[in-house]
CSV table of C-alpha atoms in Angstrom, one decimal:
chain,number,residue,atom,x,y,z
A,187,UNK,CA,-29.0,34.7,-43.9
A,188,UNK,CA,-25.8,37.3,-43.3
A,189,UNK,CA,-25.4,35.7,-40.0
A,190,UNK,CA,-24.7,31.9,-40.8
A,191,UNK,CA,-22.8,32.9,-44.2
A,192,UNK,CA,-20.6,35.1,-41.9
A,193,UNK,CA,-19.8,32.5,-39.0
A,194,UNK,CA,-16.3,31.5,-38.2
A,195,UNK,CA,-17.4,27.8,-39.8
A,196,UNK,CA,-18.9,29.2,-43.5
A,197,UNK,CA,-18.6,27.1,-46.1
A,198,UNK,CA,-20.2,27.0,-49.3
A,199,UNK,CA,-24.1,25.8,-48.8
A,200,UNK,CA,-25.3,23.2,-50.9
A,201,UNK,CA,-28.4,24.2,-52.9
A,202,UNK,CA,-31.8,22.7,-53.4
A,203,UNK,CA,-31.9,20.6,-56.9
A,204,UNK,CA,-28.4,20.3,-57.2
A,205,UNK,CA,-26.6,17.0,-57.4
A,206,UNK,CA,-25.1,17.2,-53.9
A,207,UNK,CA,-28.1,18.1,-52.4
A,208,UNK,CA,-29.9,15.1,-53.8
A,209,UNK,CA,-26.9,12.7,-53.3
A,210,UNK,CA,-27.1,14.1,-49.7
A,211,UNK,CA,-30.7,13.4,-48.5
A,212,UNK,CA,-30.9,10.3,-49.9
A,213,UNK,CA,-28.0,9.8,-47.5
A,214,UNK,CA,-29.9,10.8,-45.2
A,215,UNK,CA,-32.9,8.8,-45.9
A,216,UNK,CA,-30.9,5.5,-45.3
A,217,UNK,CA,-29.2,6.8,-42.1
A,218,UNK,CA,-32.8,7.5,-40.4
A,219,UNK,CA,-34.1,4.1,-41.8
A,220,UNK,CA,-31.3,2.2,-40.9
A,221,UNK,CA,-31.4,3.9,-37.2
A,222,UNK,CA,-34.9,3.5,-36.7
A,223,UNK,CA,-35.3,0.1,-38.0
A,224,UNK,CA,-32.9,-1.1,-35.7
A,225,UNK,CA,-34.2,1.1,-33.0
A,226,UNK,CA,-37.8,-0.3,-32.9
A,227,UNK,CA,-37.6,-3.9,-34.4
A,228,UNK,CA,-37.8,-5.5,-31.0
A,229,UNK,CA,-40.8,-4.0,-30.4
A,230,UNK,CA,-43.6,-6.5,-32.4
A,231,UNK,CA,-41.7,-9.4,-30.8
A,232,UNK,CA,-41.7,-8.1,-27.1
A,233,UNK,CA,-44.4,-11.4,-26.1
A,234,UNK,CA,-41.8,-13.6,-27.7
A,235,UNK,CA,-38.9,-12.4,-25.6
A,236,UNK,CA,-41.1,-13.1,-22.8
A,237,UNK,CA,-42.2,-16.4,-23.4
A,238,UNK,CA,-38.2,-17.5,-24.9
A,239,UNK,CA,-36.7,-16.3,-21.6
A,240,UNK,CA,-39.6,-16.4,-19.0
A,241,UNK,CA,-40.0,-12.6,-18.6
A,242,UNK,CA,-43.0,-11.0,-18.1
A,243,UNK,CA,-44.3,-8.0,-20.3
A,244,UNK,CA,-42.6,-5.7,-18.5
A,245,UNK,CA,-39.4,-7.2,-18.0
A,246,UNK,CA,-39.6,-8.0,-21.7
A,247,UNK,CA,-39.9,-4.4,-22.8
A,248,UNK,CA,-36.6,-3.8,-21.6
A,249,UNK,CA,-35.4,-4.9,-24.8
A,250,UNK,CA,-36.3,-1.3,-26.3
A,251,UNK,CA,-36.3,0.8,-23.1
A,252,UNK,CA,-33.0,0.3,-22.3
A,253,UNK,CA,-32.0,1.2,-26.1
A,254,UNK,CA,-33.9,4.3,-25.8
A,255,UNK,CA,-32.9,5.0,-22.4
A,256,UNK,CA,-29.2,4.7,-23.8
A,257,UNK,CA,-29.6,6.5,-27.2
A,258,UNK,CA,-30.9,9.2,-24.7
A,259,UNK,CA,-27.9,10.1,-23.1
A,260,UNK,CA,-25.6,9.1,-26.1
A,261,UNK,CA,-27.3,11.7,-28.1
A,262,UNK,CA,-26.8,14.3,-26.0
A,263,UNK,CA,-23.3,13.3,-25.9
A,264,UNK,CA,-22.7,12.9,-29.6
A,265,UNK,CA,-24.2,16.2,-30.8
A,266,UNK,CA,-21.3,18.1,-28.6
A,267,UNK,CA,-18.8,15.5,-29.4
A,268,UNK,CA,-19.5,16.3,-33.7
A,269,UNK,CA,-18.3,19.6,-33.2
A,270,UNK,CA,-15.0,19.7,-35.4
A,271,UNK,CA,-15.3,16.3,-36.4
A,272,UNK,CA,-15.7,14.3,-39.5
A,273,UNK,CA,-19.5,13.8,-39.3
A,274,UNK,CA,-19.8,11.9,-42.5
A,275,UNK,CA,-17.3,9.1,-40.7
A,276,UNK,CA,-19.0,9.2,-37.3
A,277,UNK,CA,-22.5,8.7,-38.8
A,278,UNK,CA,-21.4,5.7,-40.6
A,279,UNK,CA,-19.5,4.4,-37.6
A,280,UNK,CA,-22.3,4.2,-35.4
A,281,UNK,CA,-24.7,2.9,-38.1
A,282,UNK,CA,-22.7,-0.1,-38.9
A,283,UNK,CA,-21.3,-1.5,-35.4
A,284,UNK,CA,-25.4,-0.4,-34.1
A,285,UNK,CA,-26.3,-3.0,-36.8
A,286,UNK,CA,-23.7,-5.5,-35.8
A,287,UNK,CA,-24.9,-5.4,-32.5
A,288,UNK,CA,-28.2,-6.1,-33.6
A,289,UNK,CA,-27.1,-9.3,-35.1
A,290,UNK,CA,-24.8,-10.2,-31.5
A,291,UNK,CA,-28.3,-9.4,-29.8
A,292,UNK,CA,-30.4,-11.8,-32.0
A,293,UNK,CA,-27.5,-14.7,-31.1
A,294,UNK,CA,-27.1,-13.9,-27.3
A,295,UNK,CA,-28.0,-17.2,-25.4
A,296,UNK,CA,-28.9,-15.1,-22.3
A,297,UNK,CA,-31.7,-12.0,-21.5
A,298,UNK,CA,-28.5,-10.5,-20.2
A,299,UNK,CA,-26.5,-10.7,-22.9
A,300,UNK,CA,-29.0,-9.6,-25.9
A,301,UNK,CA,-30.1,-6.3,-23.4
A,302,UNK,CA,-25.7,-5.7,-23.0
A,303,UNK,CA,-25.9,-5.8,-26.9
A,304,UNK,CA,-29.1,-3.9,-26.9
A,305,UNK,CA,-27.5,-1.2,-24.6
A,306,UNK,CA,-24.7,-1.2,-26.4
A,307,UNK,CA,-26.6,-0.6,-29.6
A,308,UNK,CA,-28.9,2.3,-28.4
A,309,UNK,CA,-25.7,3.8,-26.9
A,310,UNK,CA,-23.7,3.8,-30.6
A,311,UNK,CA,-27.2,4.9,-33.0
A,312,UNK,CA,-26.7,8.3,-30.6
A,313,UNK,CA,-24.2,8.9,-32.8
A,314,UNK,CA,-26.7,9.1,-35.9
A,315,UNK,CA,-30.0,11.5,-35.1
A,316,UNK,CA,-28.0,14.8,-33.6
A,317,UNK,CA,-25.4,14.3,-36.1
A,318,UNK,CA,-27.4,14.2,-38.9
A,319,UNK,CA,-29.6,17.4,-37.9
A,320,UNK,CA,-26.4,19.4,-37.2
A,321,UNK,CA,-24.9,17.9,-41.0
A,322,UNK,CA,-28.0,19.3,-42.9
A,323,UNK,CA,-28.2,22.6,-41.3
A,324,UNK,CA,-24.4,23.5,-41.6
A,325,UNK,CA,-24.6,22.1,-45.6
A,326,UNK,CA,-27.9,22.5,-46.7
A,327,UNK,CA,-29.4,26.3,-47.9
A,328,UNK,CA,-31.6,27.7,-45.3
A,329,UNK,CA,-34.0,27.8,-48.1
A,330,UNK,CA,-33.9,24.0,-49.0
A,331,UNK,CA,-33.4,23.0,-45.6
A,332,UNK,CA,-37.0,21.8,-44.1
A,333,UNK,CA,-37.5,19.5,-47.6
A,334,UNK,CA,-33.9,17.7,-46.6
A,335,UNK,CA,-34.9,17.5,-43.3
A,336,UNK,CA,-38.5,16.2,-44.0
A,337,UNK,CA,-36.9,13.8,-46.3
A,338,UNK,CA,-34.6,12.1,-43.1
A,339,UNK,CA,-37.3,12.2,-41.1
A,340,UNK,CA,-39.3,10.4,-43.9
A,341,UNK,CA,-36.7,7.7,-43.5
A,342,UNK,CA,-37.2,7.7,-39.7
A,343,UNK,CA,-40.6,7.0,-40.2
A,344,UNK,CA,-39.5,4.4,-43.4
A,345,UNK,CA,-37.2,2.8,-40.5
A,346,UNK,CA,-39.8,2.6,-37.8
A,347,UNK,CA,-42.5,0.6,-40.5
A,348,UNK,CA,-40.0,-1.5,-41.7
A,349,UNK,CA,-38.8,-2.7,-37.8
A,350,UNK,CA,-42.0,-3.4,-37.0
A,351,UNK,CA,-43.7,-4.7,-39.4
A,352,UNK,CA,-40.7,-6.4,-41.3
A,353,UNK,CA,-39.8,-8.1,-38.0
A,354,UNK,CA,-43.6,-9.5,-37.7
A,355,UNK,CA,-43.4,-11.3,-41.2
A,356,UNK,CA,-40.1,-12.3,-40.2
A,357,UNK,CA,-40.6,-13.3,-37.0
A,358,UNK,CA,-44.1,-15.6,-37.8
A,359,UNK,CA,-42.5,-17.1,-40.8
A,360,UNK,CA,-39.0,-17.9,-39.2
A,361,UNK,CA,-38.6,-17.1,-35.5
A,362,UNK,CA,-37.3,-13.9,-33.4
A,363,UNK,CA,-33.4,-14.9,-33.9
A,364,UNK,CA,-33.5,-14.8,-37.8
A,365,UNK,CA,-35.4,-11.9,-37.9
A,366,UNK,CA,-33.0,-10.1,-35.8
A,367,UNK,CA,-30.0,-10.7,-37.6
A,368,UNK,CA,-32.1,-10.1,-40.7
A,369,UNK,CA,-32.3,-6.1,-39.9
A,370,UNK,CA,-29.4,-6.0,-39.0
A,371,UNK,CA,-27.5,-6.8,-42.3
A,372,UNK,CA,-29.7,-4.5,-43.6
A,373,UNK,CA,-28.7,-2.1,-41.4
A,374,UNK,CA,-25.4,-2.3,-42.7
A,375,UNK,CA,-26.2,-2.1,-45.8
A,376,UNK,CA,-27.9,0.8,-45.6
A,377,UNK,CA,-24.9,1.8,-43.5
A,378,UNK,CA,-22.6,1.3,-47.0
A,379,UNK,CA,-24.6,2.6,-49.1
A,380,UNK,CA,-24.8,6.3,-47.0
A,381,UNK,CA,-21.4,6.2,-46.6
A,382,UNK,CA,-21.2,6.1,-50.3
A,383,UNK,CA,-23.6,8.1,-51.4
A,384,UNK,CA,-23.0,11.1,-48.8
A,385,UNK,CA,-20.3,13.8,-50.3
A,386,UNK,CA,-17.2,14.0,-48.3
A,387,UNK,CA,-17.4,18.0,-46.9
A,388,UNK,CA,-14.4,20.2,-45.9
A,389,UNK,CA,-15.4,20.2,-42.2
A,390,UNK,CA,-15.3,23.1,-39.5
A,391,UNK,CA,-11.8,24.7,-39.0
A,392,UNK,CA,-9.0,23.4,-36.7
A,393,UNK,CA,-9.9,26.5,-34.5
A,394,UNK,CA,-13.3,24.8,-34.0
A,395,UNK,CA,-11.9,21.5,-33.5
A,396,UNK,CA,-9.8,22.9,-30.1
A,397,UNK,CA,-12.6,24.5,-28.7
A,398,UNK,CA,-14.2,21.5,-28.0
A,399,UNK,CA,-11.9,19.7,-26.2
A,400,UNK,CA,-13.1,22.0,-23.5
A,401,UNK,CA,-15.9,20.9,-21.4
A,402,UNK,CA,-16.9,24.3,-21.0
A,403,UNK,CA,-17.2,25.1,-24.2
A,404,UNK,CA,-19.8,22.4,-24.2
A,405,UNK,CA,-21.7,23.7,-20.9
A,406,UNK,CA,-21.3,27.4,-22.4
A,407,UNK,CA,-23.2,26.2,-25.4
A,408,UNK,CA,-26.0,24.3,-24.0
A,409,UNK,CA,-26.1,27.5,-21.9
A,410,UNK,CA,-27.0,29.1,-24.5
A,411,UNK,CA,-29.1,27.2,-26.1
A,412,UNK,CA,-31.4,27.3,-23.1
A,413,UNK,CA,-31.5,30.9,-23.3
A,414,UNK,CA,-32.1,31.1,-26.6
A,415,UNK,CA,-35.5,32.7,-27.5
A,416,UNK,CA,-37.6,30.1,-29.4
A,417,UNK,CA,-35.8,26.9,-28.4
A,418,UNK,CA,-36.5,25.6,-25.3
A,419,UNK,CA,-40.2,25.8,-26.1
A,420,UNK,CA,-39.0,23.4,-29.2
A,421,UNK,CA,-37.3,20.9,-26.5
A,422,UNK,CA,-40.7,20.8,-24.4
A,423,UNK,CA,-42.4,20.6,-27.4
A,424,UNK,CA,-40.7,17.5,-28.3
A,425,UNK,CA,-40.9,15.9,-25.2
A,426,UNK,CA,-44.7,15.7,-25.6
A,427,UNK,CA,-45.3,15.2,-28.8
A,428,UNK,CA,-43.0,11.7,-28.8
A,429,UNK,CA,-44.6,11.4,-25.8
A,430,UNK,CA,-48.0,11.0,-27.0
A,431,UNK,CA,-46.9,9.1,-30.1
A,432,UNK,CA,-45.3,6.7,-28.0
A,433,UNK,CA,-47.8,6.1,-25.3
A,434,UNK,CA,-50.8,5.3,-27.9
A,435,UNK,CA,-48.6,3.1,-30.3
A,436,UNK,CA,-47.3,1.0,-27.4
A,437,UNK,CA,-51.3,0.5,-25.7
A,438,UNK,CA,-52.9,0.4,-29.0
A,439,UNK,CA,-51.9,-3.0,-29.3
A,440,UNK,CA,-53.3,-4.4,-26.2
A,441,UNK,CA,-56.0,-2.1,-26.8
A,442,UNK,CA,-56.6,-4.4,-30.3
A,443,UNK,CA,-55.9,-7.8,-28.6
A,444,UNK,CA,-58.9,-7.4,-26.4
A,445,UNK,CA,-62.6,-7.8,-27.5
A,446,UNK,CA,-64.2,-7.0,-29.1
A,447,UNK,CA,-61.2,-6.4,-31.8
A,448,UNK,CA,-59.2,-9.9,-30.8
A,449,UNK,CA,-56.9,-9.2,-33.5
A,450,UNK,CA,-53.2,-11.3,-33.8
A,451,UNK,CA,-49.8,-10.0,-33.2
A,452,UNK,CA,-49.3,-10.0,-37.2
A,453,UNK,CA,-52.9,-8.4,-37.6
A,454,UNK,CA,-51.1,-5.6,-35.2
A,455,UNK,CA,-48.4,-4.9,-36.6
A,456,UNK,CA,-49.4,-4.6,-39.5
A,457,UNK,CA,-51.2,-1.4,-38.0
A,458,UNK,CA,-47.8,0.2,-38.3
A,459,UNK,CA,-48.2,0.8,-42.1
A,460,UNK,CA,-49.5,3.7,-41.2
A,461,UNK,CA,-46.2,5.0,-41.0
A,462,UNK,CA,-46.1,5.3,-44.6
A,463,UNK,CA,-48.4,8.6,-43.8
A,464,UNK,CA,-45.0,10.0,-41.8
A,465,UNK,CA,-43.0,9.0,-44.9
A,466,UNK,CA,-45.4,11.2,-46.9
A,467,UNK,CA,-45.9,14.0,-44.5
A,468,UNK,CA,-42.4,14.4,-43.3
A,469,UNK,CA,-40.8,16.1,-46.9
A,470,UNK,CA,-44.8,17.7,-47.0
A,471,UNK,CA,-44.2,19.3,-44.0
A,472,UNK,CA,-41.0,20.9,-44.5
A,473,UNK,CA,-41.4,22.1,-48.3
A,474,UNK,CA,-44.5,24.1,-47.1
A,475,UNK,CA,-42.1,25.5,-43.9
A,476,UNK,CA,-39.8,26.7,-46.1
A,477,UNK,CA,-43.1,28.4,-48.6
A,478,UNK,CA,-45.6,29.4,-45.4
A,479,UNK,CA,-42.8,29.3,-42.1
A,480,UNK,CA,-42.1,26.8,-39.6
A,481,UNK,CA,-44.7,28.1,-37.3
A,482,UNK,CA,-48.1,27.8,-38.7
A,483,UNK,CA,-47.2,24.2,-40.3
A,484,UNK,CA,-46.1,23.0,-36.6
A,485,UNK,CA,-49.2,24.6,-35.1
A,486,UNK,CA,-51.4,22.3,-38.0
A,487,UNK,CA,-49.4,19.2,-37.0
A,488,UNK,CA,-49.8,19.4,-33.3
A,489,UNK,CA,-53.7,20.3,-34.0
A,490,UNK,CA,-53.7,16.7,-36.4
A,491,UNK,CA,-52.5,14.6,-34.0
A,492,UNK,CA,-55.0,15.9,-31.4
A,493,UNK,CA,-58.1,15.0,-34.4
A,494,UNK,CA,-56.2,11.3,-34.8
A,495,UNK,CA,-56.5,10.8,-31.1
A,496,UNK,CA,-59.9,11.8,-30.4
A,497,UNK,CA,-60.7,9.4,-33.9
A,498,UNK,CA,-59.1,6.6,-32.5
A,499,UNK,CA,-62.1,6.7,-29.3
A,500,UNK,CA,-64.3,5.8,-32.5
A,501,UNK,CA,-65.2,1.7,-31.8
A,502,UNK,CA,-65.3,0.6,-35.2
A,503,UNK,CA,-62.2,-0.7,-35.8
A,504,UNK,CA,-61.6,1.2,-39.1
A,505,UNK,CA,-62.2,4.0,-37.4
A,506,UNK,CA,-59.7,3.4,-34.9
A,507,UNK,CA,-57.1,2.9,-37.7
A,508,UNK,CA,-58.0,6.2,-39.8
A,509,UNK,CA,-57.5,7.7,-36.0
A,510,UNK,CA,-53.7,6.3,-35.9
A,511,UNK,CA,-53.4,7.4,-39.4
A,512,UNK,CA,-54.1,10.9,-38.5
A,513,UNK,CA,-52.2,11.1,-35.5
A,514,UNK,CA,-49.0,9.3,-37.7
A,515,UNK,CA,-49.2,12.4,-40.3
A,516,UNK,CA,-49.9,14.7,-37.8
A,517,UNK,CA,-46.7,13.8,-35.7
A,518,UNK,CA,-44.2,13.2,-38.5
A,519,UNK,CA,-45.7,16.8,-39.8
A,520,UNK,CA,-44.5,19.0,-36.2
A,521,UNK,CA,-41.8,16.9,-35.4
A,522,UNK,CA,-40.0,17.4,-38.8
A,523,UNK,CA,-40.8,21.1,-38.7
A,524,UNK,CA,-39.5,21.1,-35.0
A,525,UNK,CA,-36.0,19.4,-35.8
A,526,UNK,CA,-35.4,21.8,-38.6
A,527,UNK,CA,-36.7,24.9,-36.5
A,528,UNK,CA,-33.9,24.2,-34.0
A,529,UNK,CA,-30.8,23.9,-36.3
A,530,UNK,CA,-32.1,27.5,-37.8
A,531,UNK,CA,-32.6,29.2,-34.4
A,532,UNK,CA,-29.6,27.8,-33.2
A,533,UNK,CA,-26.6,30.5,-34.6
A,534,UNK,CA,-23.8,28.3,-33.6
A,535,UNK,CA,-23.1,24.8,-32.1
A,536,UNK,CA,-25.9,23.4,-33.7
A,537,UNK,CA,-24.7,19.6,-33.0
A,538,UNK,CA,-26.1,21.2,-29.1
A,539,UNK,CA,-28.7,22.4,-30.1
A,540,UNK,CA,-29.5,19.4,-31.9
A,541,UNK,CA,-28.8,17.0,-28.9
A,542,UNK,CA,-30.4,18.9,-26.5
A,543,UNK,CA,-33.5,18.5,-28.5
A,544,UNK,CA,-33.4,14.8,-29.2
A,545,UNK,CA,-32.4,14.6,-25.4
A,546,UNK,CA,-36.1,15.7,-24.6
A,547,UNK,CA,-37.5,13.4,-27.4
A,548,UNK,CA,-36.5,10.3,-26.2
A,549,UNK,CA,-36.5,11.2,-22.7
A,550,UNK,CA,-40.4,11.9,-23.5
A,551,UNK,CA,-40.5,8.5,-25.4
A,552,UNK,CA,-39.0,6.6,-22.6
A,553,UNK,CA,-40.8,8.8,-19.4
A,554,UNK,CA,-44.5,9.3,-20.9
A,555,UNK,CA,-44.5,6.1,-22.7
A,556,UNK,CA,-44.5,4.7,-19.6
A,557,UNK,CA,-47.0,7.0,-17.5
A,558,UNK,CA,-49.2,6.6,-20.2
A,559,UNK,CA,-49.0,2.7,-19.4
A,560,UNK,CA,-50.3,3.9,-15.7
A,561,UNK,CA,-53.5,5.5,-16.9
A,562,UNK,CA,-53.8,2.1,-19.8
A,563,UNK,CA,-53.9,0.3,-16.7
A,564,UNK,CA,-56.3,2.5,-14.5
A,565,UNK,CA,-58.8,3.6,-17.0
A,566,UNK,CA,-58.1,1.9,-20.3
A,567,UNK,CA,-58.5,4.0,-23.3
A,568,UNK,CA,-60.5,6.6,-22.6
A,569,UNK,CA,-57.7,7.7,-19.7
A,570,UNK,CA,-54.8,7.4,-22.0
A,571,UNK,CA,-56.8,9.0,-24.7
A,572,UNK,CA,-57.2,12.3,-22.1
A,573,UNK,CA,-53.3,12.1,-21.1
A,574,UNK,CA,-52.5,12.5,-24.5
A,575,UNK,CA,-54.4,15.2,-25.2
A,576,UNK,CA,-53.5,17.2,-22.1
A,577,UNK,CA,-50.2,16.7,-23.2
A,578,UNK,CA,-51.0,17.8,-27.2
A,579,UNK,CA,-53.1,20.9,-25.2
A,580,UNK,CA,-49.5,21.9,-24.4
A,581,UNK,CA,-47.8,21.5,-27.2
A,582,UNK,CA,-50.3,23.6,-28.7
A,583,UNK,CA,-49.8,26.3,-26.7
A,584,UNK,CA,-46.1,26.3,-27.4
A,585,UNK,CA,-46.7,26.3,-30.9
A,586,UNK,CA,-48.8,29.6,-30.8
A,587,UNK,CA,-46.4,31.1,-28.6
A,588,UNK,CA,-43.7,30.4,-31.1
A,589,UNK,CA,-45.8,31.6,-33.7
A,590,UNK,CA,-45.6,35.1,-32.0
A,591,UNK,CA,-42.1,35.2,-30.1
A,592,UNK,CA,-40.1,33.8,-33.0
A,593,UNK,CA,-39.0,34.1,-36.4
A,594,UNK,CA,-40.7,31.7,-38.8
């Protein structure tokens, strides 16, 4: 505790219970909704895109990769970039032109044009997810920090339902154009209302500011990041654990379009209610960090998501569900735990620290979502079903390894 209320950027922390604090993550909330609805609404309408502009399925999925592929990059970007800046401003910035783009996308008269605006889109939401991590942990008490983070991650996983399944009722009842622009005004909306909500904070001191203007300031502190005990173990272990969640969300529903399931798209996506679990286990999961430590919660999540996917081999289709159920709480659980573990390791430059962890998120979104289509394709289920866990076998292992090396 001496060490952060010491730095060159102390401020006075915001407490757990008081107004600011719950003023604050509700703020939060709506940013990771609004980011994540956005993010993932193309998703449920991917056949659509392909049979309105004569794509294939892969040529349609373009619609999200190359949002995640941007949002990538832009993260990594815009963690470095918040240092000494107004994050409160930049947050809101990003939300609300990401959600105008969302409406230009659902009016583009080309596939060109709507993935430019998607592009465009993924690369101005970087601005939201590093951001936000690195705002908590410099406001936020150490001690209230994992329930503030759980919380914005609960509106991740609010964000991600709502896309989905929001644009699938929308979509069947009124075509892929209206439901677009529908999300987005709510995006902006929920864009106003965190700008309103979220208390305006001193920010970090003109000293800070000048330091990074210099790009090696930035290298220095990704530098260090990497040698940081404890974190790049977090980095790898979000890399497969989106990874995973990725890869059996996107095959699960050609999985359930085939016999002997033969359910509809809306049928389908209304299999992503089962984000409600991460909206529940997200503030779970970081109240009983902050009571038990960060290690032995994120070694329970990892170990959930590995029972969801073995559940999800069951054929009954409600068994298949419970399975997707499990491995939703179970992610939502580590990767909540994981977020806030980095902004407490991290000493300094924790917008870095931050975007070097997102950077290996969505890099594991975009790479092993789509190796995991490879063993879809080769071996169906039962294939994708071993990739996962190979990959969850590792994340495991990090987890106990962080349970040892680091402090909780």
């Amino acid at each position: 505790m001496q060490e952060s209320d010491s730095s060159p950027a102390a401020r006075t922390w915001v407490d757990a219970g008081s107004p600011a604090y719950r003023r604050i993550s509700l703020a939060l909330f709506l940013a990771g909704f609004a980011t994540f609805s956005l993010l993932y609404c193309v998703q449920p309408v991917l056949p659509e895109f392909a049979a309105h502009f004569g794509l294939g399925a892969a040529g349609s999925s373009l619609a999200l990769s190359v949002s995640t592929g941007c949002l990538a990059v832009a993260i990594f970007v815009a963690g470095a970039w918040s240092e000494g800046r107004d994050k409160r401003r930049l947050m809101f910035a990003s939300m609300a032109l990401a959600a105008v783009c969302n409406v230009l996308a659902a009016v583009a008269p080309t596939w060109g044009a709507l993935l430019a605006a998607r592009a465009l889109e993924g690369i101005l939401l970087g601005g939201v997810p590093a951001v936000a991590m690195a705002y908590l942990a410099d406001e936020i008490h150490p001690r209230g920090l994992g329930f503030s983070m759980g919380l914005y991650i609960g509106g991740t996983a609010f964000g991600g339902m709502a896309g989905r399944v929001g644009m699938s009722a929308l979509a069947d009842q009124f075509g892929w154009r209206v439901a677009m622009a529908t999300m987005g005004v709510l995006g902006l909306m929920a864009a106003i209302g965190f700008v309103r909500l979220l208390p305006k904070t001193s920010g970090v001191t003109p000293s800070g500011a000048r330091q990074t203007q210099s790009l090696r300031f930035h290298l220095d502190a990704w530098r260090a990041h990497l040698h940081t005990p404890g974190l790049p173990m977090l980095f790898l272990s979000g890399f497969a654990l989106m990874g995973v969640f990725v890869s059996l969300f996107n095959y699960a529903g050609f999985r359930l379009a085939l016999p002997p399931y033969r359910l509809n798209q809306t049928q389908i996506g209304l299999i992503f209610c089962v984000y409600l679990f991460g909206i529940l286990a997200s503030p779970t999961a970081g109240a009983l960090a902050d009571r038990l430590g960060r290690a032995p919660v994120l070694v329970g999540g990892v170990a959930l998501m590995a029972a969801g996917v073995v559940l999800t081999l069951v054929a009954p289709l409600l068994w298949v569900i419970v399975g997707i159920a499990v491995l939703t709480f179970g992610f939502f659980v580590a990767h909540s735990v994981a977020s806030g573990w980095v902004g407490q390791l991290a000493r300094q430059s924790k917008g870095h620290a931050s975007s070097l962890y997102l950077l290996a998120y969505y890099i594991g979104s975009s790479v092993l979502g789509s190796v995991g289509g490879w063993f879809w394709e080769h071996g169906r289920w039962p294939a994708l079903v071993a990739f996962s866990l190979a990959l969850l076998g590792g994340a495991l292992a990090m987890a106990l390894r962080l349970r040892k090396r680091t402090p909780t």
